[in-house]
Amino acid sequence: NAGEGVPASQRSSWTQFVKAIASFSGDLSSLTAPPFILSPISLTEFPAYWGEHPQLFAAIVDGKTEEDRALRVLKWFISTLKGQYTTRNDTMGSEKKPLNPVLGEEFLGHWPDVNGRGRQTLVVEQVSHHPPITAYYLENASKGISLQGHNAQKTSFSSGSIIVKQIGHALLTINLPSGKKEKYLITLPRLRIDGLWYGSPYVELSEMSYIASSTGFLSTIEYKGKGYFSGKYHSFKAQVFSPSSSRAAHTIEGQWTTTSKDTHGVVFTDVTGPKETISTPPLAEMGEWESRKLWEKVAKGIRESDFDTASREKSKIENEQRQRRKDELAAGTPWKLKYFEHVDKDQDYAELAGLIDSTSVPTEEDGYIYRKPESPNA
Ligand code: HCR
């Protein structure tokens, strides 16, 4: 039934919110949503999902051939999707509206070295507020592997669902023991947020995403959800093409929320077990720009259903930000990013995107690209 996932007292404000989304296109963060759908977690925390399978990330480097490494990159990528797109449903009951990061907000953490796989670290910075852009850098330095990316979203509404186009891409770089460097351009799928009418939103992935390697290997991933008559939720079909043939060398099918198999019936991905969440310093030791510290009082208000406090504390942060921007303008000293820098063009993107069918190359928006200067792919 309509609104069945919504507390009775918030049903009419939920209906209003859904109607507002329907006639709106752009940055959803500016819309006021009913309290039950608010998440106490900021979008700067989301890049941590890329790191929740540190074992698979480290194992990419152990691939003996270019083909083997292309398969390992695909396996790791598919294995991160469940975390990226279903964590809020698992921990909070449905997809929620995350906190909208402020400029300069940071999220830092690591995954410890276990059994010699190496320590994995993550640096995230909110590099733009209007439009919201998040830059991230995940690295396992001892294995010589890193992931550099930036992410923004454009939303629209269609047939009762929110359609989210992800703007941005990720670039995975491997420094092989031989001294050779390999790069993989990872494009991002389109999202459809379904279940709005019922007040229990969840993400379904759609269309295609790609992993294009400097070795010439290309993985195509096609996403399908449950259709009206057939199909299963969260399904995908991936194909891996070698540079020398137009016939797929490997085909993998399954669900990104559970398992997938190759054409011989051999399990390729299995995410039914636990994932490893990021380790962060205790709140008391965090700096003032670190996401959980910055949003501490707002998040507490949301968690304890004290929405007056949450909204008062949120306004304080937003007013402080507005004042800061005015002061910067008056003094002629714009905000300086800490970890990332803006670049006009991503050379790797330009080169690797050539492998992808030109009609499907995601259009990279000017002004959205950021890099960690000392990263191996800078
Ligand atoms: C669309 C979304 C914000 C962006 C989130 C992204 C795309 C961020 C990058 C991550 O790598 C993957 C990811 C996963 C999330 O599913 C996606 C969010 C889902 C909802 C949220 C909207 C801005 C909030 C809409 C409000 C709804 C729930 C009513």
mmCIF file of C-alpha atoms and ligand atoms in Angstrom:
data_model
loop_
_atom_site.group_PDB
_atom_site.id
_atom_site.type_symbol
_atom_site.label_atom_id
_atom_site.label_comp_id
_atom_site.label_asym_id
_atom_site.label_seq_id
_atom_site.Cartn_x
_atom_site.Cartn_y
_atom_site.Cartn_z
ATOM 1 C CA ASN A 1 0.000 0.000 0.000
ATOM 2 C CA ALA A 2 1.053 3.577 -0.618
ATOM 3 C CA GLY A 3 3.120 4.930 2.255
ATOM 4 C CA GLU A 4 3.149 1.665 4.195
ATOM 5 C CA GLY A 5 6.832 2.145 5.111
ATOM 6 C CA VAL A 6 6.115 5.632 6.445
ATOM 7 C CA PRO A 7 5.233 6.418 10.086
ATOM 8 C CA ALA A 8 1.538 7.464 10.129
ATOM 9 C CA SER A 9 2.328 11.008 11.334
ATOM 10 C CA GLN A 10 4.673 11.624 8.354
ATOM 11 C CA ARG A 11 2.514 10.189 5.546
ATOM 12 C CA SER A 12 1.241 13.488 4.212
ATOM 13 C CA SER A 13 4.688 15.116 4.320
ATOM 14 C CA TRP A 14 6.079 12.045 2.501
ATOM 15 C CA THR A 15 3.433 12.370 -0.235
ATOM 16 C CA GLN A 16 4.323 16.048 -0.567
ATOM 17 C CA PHE A 17 8.019 15.214 -0.745
ATOM 18 C CA VAL A 18 7.499 12.587 -3.472
ATOM 19 C CA LYS A 19 5.370 15.055 -5.439
ATOM 20 C CA ALA A 20 8.077 17.708 -5.058
ATOM 21 C CA ILE A 21 10.682 15.265 -6.426
ATOM 22 C CA ALA A 22 8.427 14.474 -9.378
ATOM 23 C CA SER A 23 8.465 18.055 -10.579
ATOM 24 C CA PHE A 24 12.122 18.655 -9.774
ATOM 25 C CA SER A 25 15.398 18.000 -11.476
ATOM 26 C CA GLY A 26 18.851 18.739 -10.123
ATOM 27 C CA ASP A 27 20.394 18.556 -6.666
ATOM 28 C CA LEU A 28 18.029 16.613 -4.393
ATOM 29 C CA SER A 29 19.948 17.644 -1.310
ATOM 30 C CA SER A 30 18.175 21.013 -1.351
ATOM 31 C CA LEU A 31 14.709 19.458 -0.833
ATOM 32 C CA THR A 32 13.377 19.195 2.711
ATOM 33 C CA ALA A 33 12.490 15.588 3.447
ATOM 34 C CA PRO A 34 10.381 14.099 6.267
ATOM 35 C CA PRO A 35 12.470 12.969 9.261
ATOM 36 C CA PHE A 36 12.005 9.197 8.863
ATOM 37 C CA ILE A 37 13.961 9.238 5.576
ATOM 38 C CA LEU A 38 16.967 11.185 6.939
ATOM 39 C CA SER A 39 20.261 9.382 7.334
ATOM 40 C CA PRO A 40 22.793 10.467 9.980
ATOM 41 C CA ILE A 41 25.618 9.661 7.534
ATOM 42 C CA SER A 42 27.195 12.107 5.121
ATOM 43 C CA LEU A 43 27.914 11.321 1.466
ATOM 44 C CA THR A 44 31.654 11.763 2.168
ATOM 45 C CA GLU A 45 31.525 8.353 3.885
ATOM 46 C CA PHE A 46 30.281 6.562 0.765
ATOM 47 C CA PRO A 47 33.642 6.104 -1.006
ATOM 48 C CA ALA A 48 34.533 3.702 1.834
ATOM 49 C CA TYR A 49 32.319 1.126 0.079
ATOM 50 C CA TRP A 50 35.059 0.786 -2.546
ATOM 51 C CA GLY A 51 37.366 -0.497 0.184
ATOM 52 C CA GLU A 52 35.217 -3.096 1.930
ATOM 53 C CA HIS A 53 36.870 -6.058 0.221
ATOM 54 C CA PRO A 54 40.544 -5.272 0.890
ATOM 55 C CA GLN A 55 41.558 -8.868 0.195
ATOM 56 C CA LEU A 56 40.156 -8.746 -3.351
ATOM 57 C CA PHE A 57 41.656 -5.292 -3.967
ATOM 58 C CA ALA A 58 45.136 -6.459 -2.898
ATOM 59 C CA ALA A 59 44.799 -9.708 -4.891
ATOM 60 C CA ILE A 60 44.459 -7.800 -8.188
ATOM 61 C CA VAL A 61 48.220 -7.338 -8.201
ATOM 62 C CA ASP A 62 48.783 -11.110 -7.888
ATOM 63 C CA GLY A 63 47.169 -11.751 -11.276
ATOM 64 C CA LYS A 64 49.774 -13.447 -13.477
ATOM 65 C CA THR A 65 48.593 -12.133 -16.852
ATOM 66 C CA GLU A 66 46.822 -9.064 -18.211
ATOM 67 C CA GLU A 67 43.691 -11.195 -18.663
ATOM 68 C CA ASP A 68 43.894 -12.535 -15.124
ATOM 69 C CA ARG A 69 44.235 -9.013 -13.741
ATOM 70 C CA ALA A 70 41.301 -7.751 -15.832
ATOM 71 C CA LEU A 71 39.173 -10.552 -14.313
ATOM 72 C CA ARG A 72 40.386 -9.726 -10.804
ATOM 73 C CA VAL A 73 39.532 -6.031 -11.249
ATOM 74 C CA LEU A 74 36.047 -7.054 -12.428
ATOM 75 C CA LYS A 75 35.608 -9.469 -9.497
ATOM 76 C CA TRP A 76 36.600 -6.787 -6.967
ATOM 77 C CA PHE A 77 34.374 -4.162 -8.654
ATOM 78 C CA ILE A 78 31.254 -6.386 -8.720
ATOM 79 C CA SER A 79 31.899 -7.365 -5.099
ATOM 80 C CA THR A 80 31.737 -3.709 -3.980
ATOM 81 C CA LEU A 81 28.272 -3.095 -5.509
ATOM 82 C CA LYS A 82 26.269 -4.690 -2.707
ATOM 83 C CA GLY A 83 27.922 -2.392 -0.152
ATOM 84 C CA GLN A 84 27.594 0.687 -2.345
ATOM 85 C CA TYR A 85 23.905 0.284 -3.098
ATOM 86 C CA THR A 86 22.223 -1.804 -0.375
ATOM 87 C CA THR A 87 24.007 -0.922 2.894
ATOM 88 C CA ARG A 88 21.387 1.615 4.000
ATOM 89 C CA ASN A 89 18.586 -0.911 3.389
ATOM 90 C CA ASP A 90 20.471 -3.473 5.483
ATOM 91 C CA THR A 91 21.366 -1.144 8.351
ATOM 92 C CA MET A 92 18.491 1.383 8.352
ATOM 93 C CA GLY A 93 15.604 -0.469 6.687
ATOM 94 C CA SER A 94 15.560 1.483 3.414
ATOM 95 C CA GLU A 95 17.625 3.812 1.265
ATOM 96 C CA LYS A 96 17.842 7.162 3.073
ATOM 97 C CA LYS A 97 18.692 10.766 2.275
ATOM 98 C CA PRO A 98 22.341 11.241 3.260
ATOM 99 C CA LEU A 99 23.705 14.416 4.847
ATOM 100 C CA ASN A 100 24.836 16.871 2.198
ATOM 101 C CA PRO A 101 28.587 17.416 2.743
ATOM 102 C CA VAL A 102 30.056 20.887 3.245
ATOM 103 C CA LEU A 103 33.042 22.123 1.266
ATOM 104 C CA GLY A 104 36.247 20.812 2.824
ATOM 105 C CA GLU A 105 34.548 17.994 4.741
ATOM 106 C CA GLU A 106 36.874 15.002 5.124
ATOM 107 C CA PHE A 107 36.527 11.301 5.755
ATOM 108 C CA LEU A 108 39.713 9.406 6.595
ATOM 109 C CA GLY A 109 40.277 5.827 7.621
ATOM 110 C CA HIS A 110 42.003 2.530 6.955
ATOM 111 C CA TRP A 111 41.709 -1.256 6.832
ATOM 112 C CA PRO A 112 44.495 -2.993 8.743
ATOM 113 C CA ASP A 113 47.089 -5.295 7.256
ATOM 114 C CA VAL A 114 45.884 -8.867 7.810
ATOM 115 C CA ASN A 115 47.988 -11.857 6.714
ATOM 116 C CA GLY A 116 50.365 -9.697 4.711
ATOM 117 C CA ARG A 117 47.726 -8.283 2.373
ATOM 118 C CA GLY A 118 48.940 -4.759 3.230
ATOM 119 C CA ARG A 119 47.292 -1.777 4.894
ATOM 120 C CA GLN A 120 44.633 -0.053 2.847
ATOM 121 C CA THR A 121 43.953 3.667 3.363
ATOM 122 C CA LEU A 122 41.193 6.027 2.299
ATOM 123 C CA VAL A 123 41.183 9.814 1.930
ATOM 124 C CA VAL A 124 37.923 11.571 0.992
ATOM 125 C CA GLU A 125 37.380 15.296 0.577
ATOM 126 C CA GLN A 126 34.301 17.270 -0.418
ATOM 127 C CA VAL A 127 35.859 19.342 -3.186
ATOM 128 C CA SER A 128 32.746 21.291 -4.204
ATOM 129 C CA HIS A 129 29.460 22.207 -2.533
ATOM 130 C CA HIS A 130 27.567 23.625 -5.546
ATOM 131 C CA PRO A 131 27.400 21.239 -7.329
ATOM 132 C CA PRO A 132 28.245 18.634 -4.661
ATOM 133 C CA ILE A 133 31.387 16.758 -5.751
ATOM 134 C CA THR A 134 33.257 14.219 -3.629
ATOM 135 C CA ALA A 135 36.831 13.157 -4.429
ATOM 136 C CA TYR A 136 38.442 10.007 -3.014
ATOM 137 C CA TYR A 137 41.688 8.095 -3.010
ATOM 138 C CA LEU A 138 41.928 4.463 -1.886
ATOM 139 C CA GLU A 139 45.385 2.926 -1.705
ATOM 140 C CA ASN A 140 47.239 -0.206 -0.739
ATOM 141 C CA ALA A 141 50.742 1.256 -0.941
ATOM 142 C CA SER A 142 52.635 -1.958 -0.147
ATOM 143 C CA LYS A 143 50.872 -3.738 -3.028
ATOM 144 C CA GLY A 144 51.270 -0.761 -5.378
ATOM 145 C CA ILE A 145 47.570 -0.367 -6.131
ATOM 146 C CA SER A 146 45.317 2.675 -5.893
ATOM 147 C CA LEU A 147 41.902 3.971 -6.892
ATOM 148 C CA GLN A 148 41.393 7.657 -7.630
ATOM 149 C CA GLY A 149 37.878 8.931 -8.221
ATOM 150 C CA HIS A 150 35.337 11.696 -8.022
ATOM 151 C CA ASN A 151 31.594 11.486 -7.811
ATOM 152 C CA ALA A 152 28.593 13.737 -8.350
ATOM 153 C CA GLN A 153 24.972 13.002 -9.216
ATOM 154 C CA LYS A 154 22.300 14.416 -11.472
ATOM 155 C CA THR A 155 18.783 13.376 -10.660
ATOM 156 C CA SER A 156 15.532 13.328 -12.559
ATOM 157 C CA PHE A 157 12.180 11.609 -12.105
ATOM 158 C CA SER A 158 10.518 9.042 -14.346
ATOM 159 C CA SER A 159 7.504 6.725 -13.887
ATOM 160 C CA GLY A 160 7.512 6.995 -10.114
ATOM 161 C CA SER A 161 11.261 6.492 -9.671
ATOM 162 C CA ILE A 162 14.201 8.804 -9.096
ATOM 163 C CA ILE A 163 16.790 8.352 -11.844
ATOM 164 C CA VAL A 164 20.337 9.133 -10.764
ATOM 165 C CA LYS A 165 23.038 9.685 -13.336
ATOM 166 C CA GLN A 166 26.415 9.364 -11.707
ATOM 167 C CA ILE A 167 28.897 11.903 -12.982
ATOM 168 C CA GLY A 168 32.505 10.976 -12.553
ATOM 169 C CA HIS A 169 34.649 7.911 -12.843
ATOM 170 C CA ALA A 170 37.328 6.024 -10.983
ATOM 171 C CA LEU A 171 40.816 5.206 -12.168
ATOM 172 C CA LEU A 172 42.531 2.134 -10.780
ATOM 173 C CA THR A 173 46.311 2.072 -11.122
ATOM 174 C CA ILE A 174 48.580 -0.929 -10.576
ATOM 175 C CA ASN A 175 52.332 -0.604 -10.289
ATOM 176 C CA LEU A 176 53.500 -4.107 -11.102
ATOM 177 C CA PRO A 177 56.664 -5.558 -9.521
ATOM 178 C CA SER A 178 58.172 -5.530 -13.056
ATOM 179 C CA GLY A 179 57.978 -1.715 -12.993
ATOM 180 C CA LYS A 180 55.115 -1.712 -15.511
ATOM 181 C CA LYS A 181 52.042 0.368 -14.822
ATOM 182 C CA GLU A 182 48.497 -0.666 -15.732
ATOM 183 C CA LYS A 183 45.436 1.573 -15.573
ATOM 184 C CA TYR A 184 41.747 0.755 -15.520
ATOM 185 C CA LEU A 185 39.037 3.322 -16.177
ATOM 186 C CA ILE A 186 35.896 2.418 -14.231
ATOM 187 C CA THR A 187 32.639 4.065 -15.273
ATOM 188 C CA LEU A 188 29.623 4.097 -12.979
ATOM 189 C CA PRO A 189 26.140 2.637 -13.462
ATOM 190 C CA ARG A 190 22.895 4.549 -13.585
ATOM 191 C CA LEU A 191 20.655 4.226 -10.527
ATOM 192 C CA ARG A 192 16.921 3.996 -10.247
ATOM 193 C CA ILE A 193 15.448 4.610 -6.819
ATOM 194 C CA ASP A 194 12.295 2.504 -6.651
ATOM 195 C CA GLY A 195 9.815 1.899 -3.847
ATOM 196 C CA LEU A 196 9.190 5.624 -3.266
ATOM 197 C CA TRP A 197 5.430 5.302 -3.303
ATOM 198 C CA TYR A 198 5.608 2.779 -0.446
ATOM 199 C CA GLY A 199 8.043 4.891 1.529
ATOM 200 C CA SER A 200 10.706 2.174 1.350
ATOM 201 C CA PRO A 201 13.151 3.297 -1.323
ATOM 202 C CA TYR A 202 15.835 0.978 -2.651
ATOM 203 C CA VAL A 203 18.365 1.236 -5.448
ATOM 204 C CA GLU A 204 18.241 -0.784 -8.656
ATOM 205 C CA LEU A 205 21.087 -0.463 -11.160
ATOM 206 C CA SER A 206 20.420 -0.046 -14.844
ATOM 207 C CA GLU A 207 22.035 0.252 -18.264
ATOM 208 C CA MET A 208 25.782 -0.382 -18.602
ATOM 209 C CA SER A 209 29.070 0.372 -16.936
ATOM 210 C CA TYR A 210 32.583 -0.381 -18.214
ATOM 211 C CA ILE A 211 36.090 -1.176 -17.099
ATOM 212 C CA ALA A 212 38.581 -0.224 -19.803
ATOM 213 C CA SER A 213 42.217 -1.169 -19.275
ATOM 214 C CA SER A 214 45.419 0.266 -20.710
ATOM 215 C CA THR A 215 46.229 -3.378 -21.623
ATOM 216 C CA GLY A 216 43.342 -3.310 -24.118
ATOM 217 C CA PHE A 217 41.042 -5.561 -22.062
ATOM 218 C CA LEU A 218 37.496 -4.281 -21.741
ATOM 219 C CA SER A 219 34.775 -5.443 -19.357
ATOM 220 C CA THR A 220 31.173 -4.523 -20.083
ATOM 221 C CA ILE A 221 28.607 -4.859 -17.328
ATOM 222 C CA GLU A 222 24.912 -4.815 -18.089
ATOM 223 C CA TYR A 223 22.500 -4.304 -15.198
ATOM 224 C CA LYS A 224 18.932 -5.570 -15.053
ATOM 225 C CA GLY A 225 16.309 -5.517 -12.347
ATOM 226 C CA LYS A 226 13.079 -7.368 -11.886
ATOM 227 C CA GLY A 227 10.760 -6.708 -14.800
ATOM 228 C CA TYR A 228 7.000 -6.897 -14.569
ATOM 229 C CA PHE A 229 6.904 -10.462 -15.887
ATOM 230 C CA SER A 230 10.368 -11.887 -15.395
ATOM 231 C CA GLY A 231 13.855 -11.280 -14.172
ATOM 232 C CA LYS A 232 15.472 -11.049 -10.761
ATOM 233 C CA TYR A 233 16.340 -8.020 -8.684
ATOM 234 C CA HIS A 234 19.921 -6.745 -8.870
ATOM 235 C CA SER A 235 21.017 -8.910 -11.813
ATOM 236 C CA PHE A 236 23.964 -8.332 -14.093
ATOM 237 C CA LYS A 237 25.774 -9.856 -17.027
ATOM 238 C CA ALA A 238 29.465 -9.050 -17.468
ATOM 239 C CA GLN A 239 31.604 -9.809 -20.496
ATOM 240 C CA VAL A 240 35.370 -9.541 -20.736
ATOM 241 C CA PHE A 241 36.866 -8.823 -24.157
ATOM 242 C CA SER A 242 40.520 -9.305 -25.009
ATOM 243 C CA PRO A 243 42.173 -6.732 -27.302
ATOM 244 C CA SER A 244 42.472 -9.295 -30.102
ATOM 245 C CA SER A 245 38.885 -10.495 -30.490
ATOM 246 C CA SER A 246 35.388 -9.117 -30.715
ATOM 247 C CA ARG A 247 34.022 -12.291 -29.102
ATOM 248 C CA ALA A 248 33.799 -12.225 -25.315
ATOM 249 C CA ALA A 249 36.568 -14.239 -23.656
ATOM 250 C CA HIS A 250 34.531 -14.557 -20.434
ATOM 251 C CA THR A 251 30.871 -14.151 -19.558
ATOM 252 C CA ILE A 252 29.658 -13.907 -15.991
ATOM 253 C CA GLU A 253 26.052 -13.745 -14.863
ATOM 254 C CA GLY A 254 24.310 -13.482 -11.535
ATOM 255 C CA GLN A 255 23.199 -11.047 -8.889
ATOM 256 C CA TRP A 256 25.475 -8.386 -7.483
ATOM 257 C CA THR A 257 23.793 -8.779 -4.089
ATOM 258 C CA THR A 258 24.562 -12.510 -3.787
ATOM 259 C CA THR A 259 26.554 -14.659 -6.208
ATOM 260 C CA SER A 260 27.526 -14.873 -9.864
ATOM 261 C CA LYS A 261 28.974 -17.639 -12.027
ATOM 262 C CA ASP A 262 30.945 -18.004 -15.231
ATOM 263 C CA THR A 263 29.685 -20.083 -18.183
ATOM 264 C CA HIS A 264 31.209 -23.266 -16.679
ATOM 265 C CA GLY A 265 29.143 -22.799 -13.530
ATOM 266 C CA VAL A 266 32.155 -21.752 -11.464
ATOM 267 C CA VAL A 267 31.399 -19.139 -8.796
ATOM 268 C CA PHE A 268 32.907 -15.785 -9.764
ATOM 269 C CA THR A 269 31.657 -13.478 -7.001
ATOM 270 C CA ASP A 270 30.086 -14.317 -3.650
ATOM 271 C CA VAL A 271 29.141 -11.455 -1.357
ATOM 272 C CA THR A 272 26.874 -13.442 0.947
ATOM 273 C CA GLY A 273 29.550 -13.342 3.670
ATOM 274 C CA PRO A 274 30.564 -10.358 5.812
ATOM 275 C CA LYS A 275 32.355 -7.318 4.437
ATOM 276 C CA GLU A 276 35.071 -5.359 6.244
ATOM 277 C CA THR A 277 34.031 -1.881 7.305
ATOM 278 C CA ILE A 278 36.558 0.926 7.558
ATOM 279 C CA SER A 279 38.436 1.708 10.802
ATOM 280 C CA THR A 280 38.258 5.349 11.841
ATOM 281 C CA PRO A 281 39.854 7.155 14.787
ATOM 282 C CA PRO A 282 37.709 7.689 17.919
ATOM 283 C CA LEU A 283 35.424 10.726 17.605
ATOM 284 C CA ALA A 284 37.383 12.561 20.303
ATOM 285 C CA GLU A 285 40.548 12.355 18.210
ATOM 286 C CA MET A 286 38.953 13.529 14.944
ATOM 287 C CA GLY A 287 39.682 16.939 13.464
ATOM 288 C CA GLU A 288 36.896 19.541 13.137
ATOM 289 C CA TRP A 289 36.532 18.924 9.370
ATOM 290 C CA GLU A 290 36.189 15.183 9.703
ATOM 291 C CA SER A 291 32.700 14.194 8.692
ATOM 292 C CA ARG A 292 31.587 12.384 11.857
ATOM 293 C CA LYS A 293 32.939 15.195 14.069
ATOM 294 C CA LEU A 294 31.432 17.929 11.927
ATOM 295 C CA TRP A 295 27.970 16.331 11.853
ATOM 296 C CA GLU A 296 28.162 14.844 15.382
ATOM 297 C CA LYS A 297 25.245 16.797 16.888
ATOM 298 C CA VAL A 298 23.032 16.543 13.777
ATOM 299 C CA ALA A 299 23.642 12.790 13.551
ATOM 300 C CA LYS A 300 22.867 12.320 17.261
ATOM 301 C CA GLY A 301 19.592 14.238 16.797
ATOM 302 C CA ILE A 302 18.598 12.041 13.845
ATOM 303 C CA ARG A 303 19.580 8.801 15.618
ATOM 304 C CA GLU A 304 17.616 9.763 18.731
ATOM 305 C CA SER A 305 14.615 11.121 16.766
ATOM 306 C CA ASP A 306 15.296 14.565 18.235
ATOM 307 C CA PHE A 307 14.662 16.325 14.935
ATOM 308 C CA ASP A 308 14.452 19.828 16.429
ATOM 309 C CA THR A 309 18.035 19.555 17.624
ATOM 310 C CA ALA A 310 19.080 17.934 14.326
ATOM 311 C CA SER A 311 17.606 20.734 12.247
ATOM 312 C CA ARG A 312 18.916 23.494 14.579
ATOM 313 C CA GLU A 313 22.456 22.052 14.450
ATOM 314 C CA LYS A 314 22.217 21.576 10.675
ATOM 315 C CA SER A 315 21.225 25.245 10.241
ATOM 316 C CA LYS A 316 24.192 26.294 12.383
ATOM 317 C CA ILE A 317 26.577 24.438 10.068
ATOM 318 C CA GLU A 318 24.908 25.854 6.941
ATOM 319 C CA ASN A 319 24.942 29.433 8.270
ATOM 320 C CA GLU A 320 28.569 29.116 9.284
ATOM 321 C CA GLN A 321 29.357 27.910 5.763
ATOM 322 C CA ARG A 322 27.481 30.818 4.152
ATOM 323 C CA GLN A 323 29.340 33.317 6.349
ATOM 324 C CA ARG A 324 32.671 31.665 5.539
ATOM 325 C CA ARG A 325 32.022 31.956 1.770
ATOM 326 C CA LYS A 326 31.099 35.662 2.178
ATOM 327 C CA ASP A 327 34.267 36.335 4.189
ATOM 328 C CA GLU A 328 36.386 34.519 1.614
ATOM 329 C CA LEU A 329 34.862 36.564 -1.169
ATOM 330 C CA ALA A 330 35.397 39.832 0.704
ATOM 331 C CA ALA A 331 39.002 38.949 1.509
ATOM 332 C CA GLY A 332 39.679 37.567 -1.977
ATOM 333 C CA THR A 333 40.994 34.316 -0.498
ATOM 334 C CA PRO A 334 38.991 31.366 -1.814
ATOM 335 C CA TRP A 335 38.814 28.099 0.122
ATOM 336 C CA LYS A 336 41.896 25.925 -0.410
ATOM 337 C CA LEU A 337 41.437 22.190 -0.874
ATOM 338 C CA LYS A 338 43.585 20.038 1.397
ATOM 339 C CA TYR A 339 44.161 16.709 -0.362
ATOM 340 C CA PHE A 340 42.938 17.121 -3.944
ATOM 341 C CA GLU A 341 43.417 19.627 -6.728
ATOM 342 C CA HIS A 342 41.223 20.514 -9.654
ATOM 343 C CA VAL A 343 42.441 19.440 -13.104
ATOM 344 C CA ASP A 344 40.984 20.561 -16.423
ATOM 345 C CA LYS A 345 41.363 17.294 -18.249
ATOM 346 C CA ASP A 346 41.921 13.687 -17.278
ATOM 347 C CA GLN A 347 44.342 12.329 -19.864
ATOM 348 C CA ASP A 348 43.813 8.709 -18.776
ATOM 349 C CA TYR A 349 40.059 9.092 -19.095
ATOM 350 C CA ALA A 350 40.432 10.553 -22.579
ATOM 351 C CA GLU A 351 42.668 7.664 -23.696
ATOM 352 C CA LEU A 352 40.886 4.733 -22.054
ATOM 353 C CA ALA A 353 37.363 5.888 -22.900
ATOM 354 C CA GLY A 354 38.353 5.201 -26.528
ATOM 355 C CA LEU A 355 37.923 1.471 -25.827
ATOM 356 C CA ILE A 356 34.272 1.929 -24.901
ATOM 357 C CA ASP A 357 31.584 1.939 -27.603
ATOM 358 C CA SER A 358 31.395 5.642 -28.439
ATOM 359 C CA THR A 359 27.628 5.801 -28.030
ATOM 360 C CA SER A 360 27.988 4.648 -24.421
ATOM 361 C CA VAL A 361 30.943 6.767 -23.297
ATOM 362 C CA PRO A 362 29.696 8.709 -20.305
ATOM 363 C CA THR A 363 30.016 12.396 -20.971
ATOM 364 C CA GLU A 364 32.493 13.826 -18.530
ATOM 365 C CA GLU A 365 31.334 17.170 -17.241
ATOM 366 C CA ASP A 366 33.872 19.966 -17.404
ATOM 367 C CA GLY A 367 35.028 21.183 -14.045
ATOM 368 C CA TYR A 368 34.305 17.939 -12.164
ATOM 369 C CA ILE A 369 37.745 16.337 -12.186
ATOM 370 C CA TYR A 370 39.985 16.318 -9.112
ATOM 371 C CA ARG A 371 43.261 14.500 -8.355
ATOM 372 C CA LYS A 372 45.395 13.751 -5.358
ATOM 373 C CA PRO A 373 48.606 15.470 -6.532
ATOM 374 C CA GLU A 374 51.158 12.949 -5.272
ATOM 375 C CA SER A 375 49.173 9.918 -6.420
ATOM 376 C CA PRO A 376 50.942 7.553 -8.823
ATOM 377 C CA ASN A 377 48.450 8.405 -11.565
ATOM 378 C CA ALA A 378 48.796 12.183 -11.215
HETATM 379 C C1 HCR B 1 21.415 9.040 -4.965
HETATM 380 C C2 HCR B 1 21.835 9.001 -3.502
HETATM 381 C C3 HCR B 1 23.095 9.844 -3.301
HETATM 382 C C4 HCR B 1 24.284 9.258 -4.051
HETATM 383 C C5 HCR B 1 24.579 7.793 -3.649
HETATM 384 C C6 HCR B 1 25.806 7.201 -4.446
HETATM 385 C C7 HCR B 1 25.581 7.334 -5.951
HETATM 386 C C8 HCR B 1 27.082 7.954 -4.041
HETATM 387 C C9 HCR B 1 28.345 7.315 -4.536
HETATM 388 C C10 HCR B 1 28.460 5.883 -4.043
HETATM 389 O O1 HCR B 1 29.645 5.304 -4.538
HETATM 390 C C11 HCR B 1 27.247 5.077 -4.462
HETATM 391 C C12 HCR B 1 25.974 5.751 -4.112
HETATM 392 C C13 HCR B 1 25.008 5.027 -3.515
HETATM 393 C C14 HCR B 1 23.680 5.546 -3.129
HETATM 394 O O2 HCR B 1 22.746 4.546 -3.381
HETATM 395 C C15 HCR B 1 23.329 6.904 -3.787
HETATM 396 C C16 HCR B 1 22.167 7.559 -3.019
HETATM 397 C C17 HCR B 1 20.818 6.899 -2.994
HETATM 398 C C18 HCR B 1 19.871 7.975 -2.498
HETATM 399 C C19 HCR B 1 20.637 9.316 -2.558
HETATM 400 C C20 HCR B 1 19.700 10.495 -2.899
HETATM 401 C C21 HCR B 1 20.397 11.845 -2.982
HETATM 402 C C22 HCR B 1 18.641 10.645 -1.795
HETATM 403 C C23 HCR B 1 17.267 10.569 -2.356
HETATM 404 C C24 HCR B 1 16.234 10.649 -1.293
HETATM 405 C C25 HCR B 1 15.345 9.419 -1.318
HETATM 406 C C26 HCR B 1 15.896 8.241 -0.585
HETATM 407 C C27 HCR B 1 13.988 9.767 -0.944
#
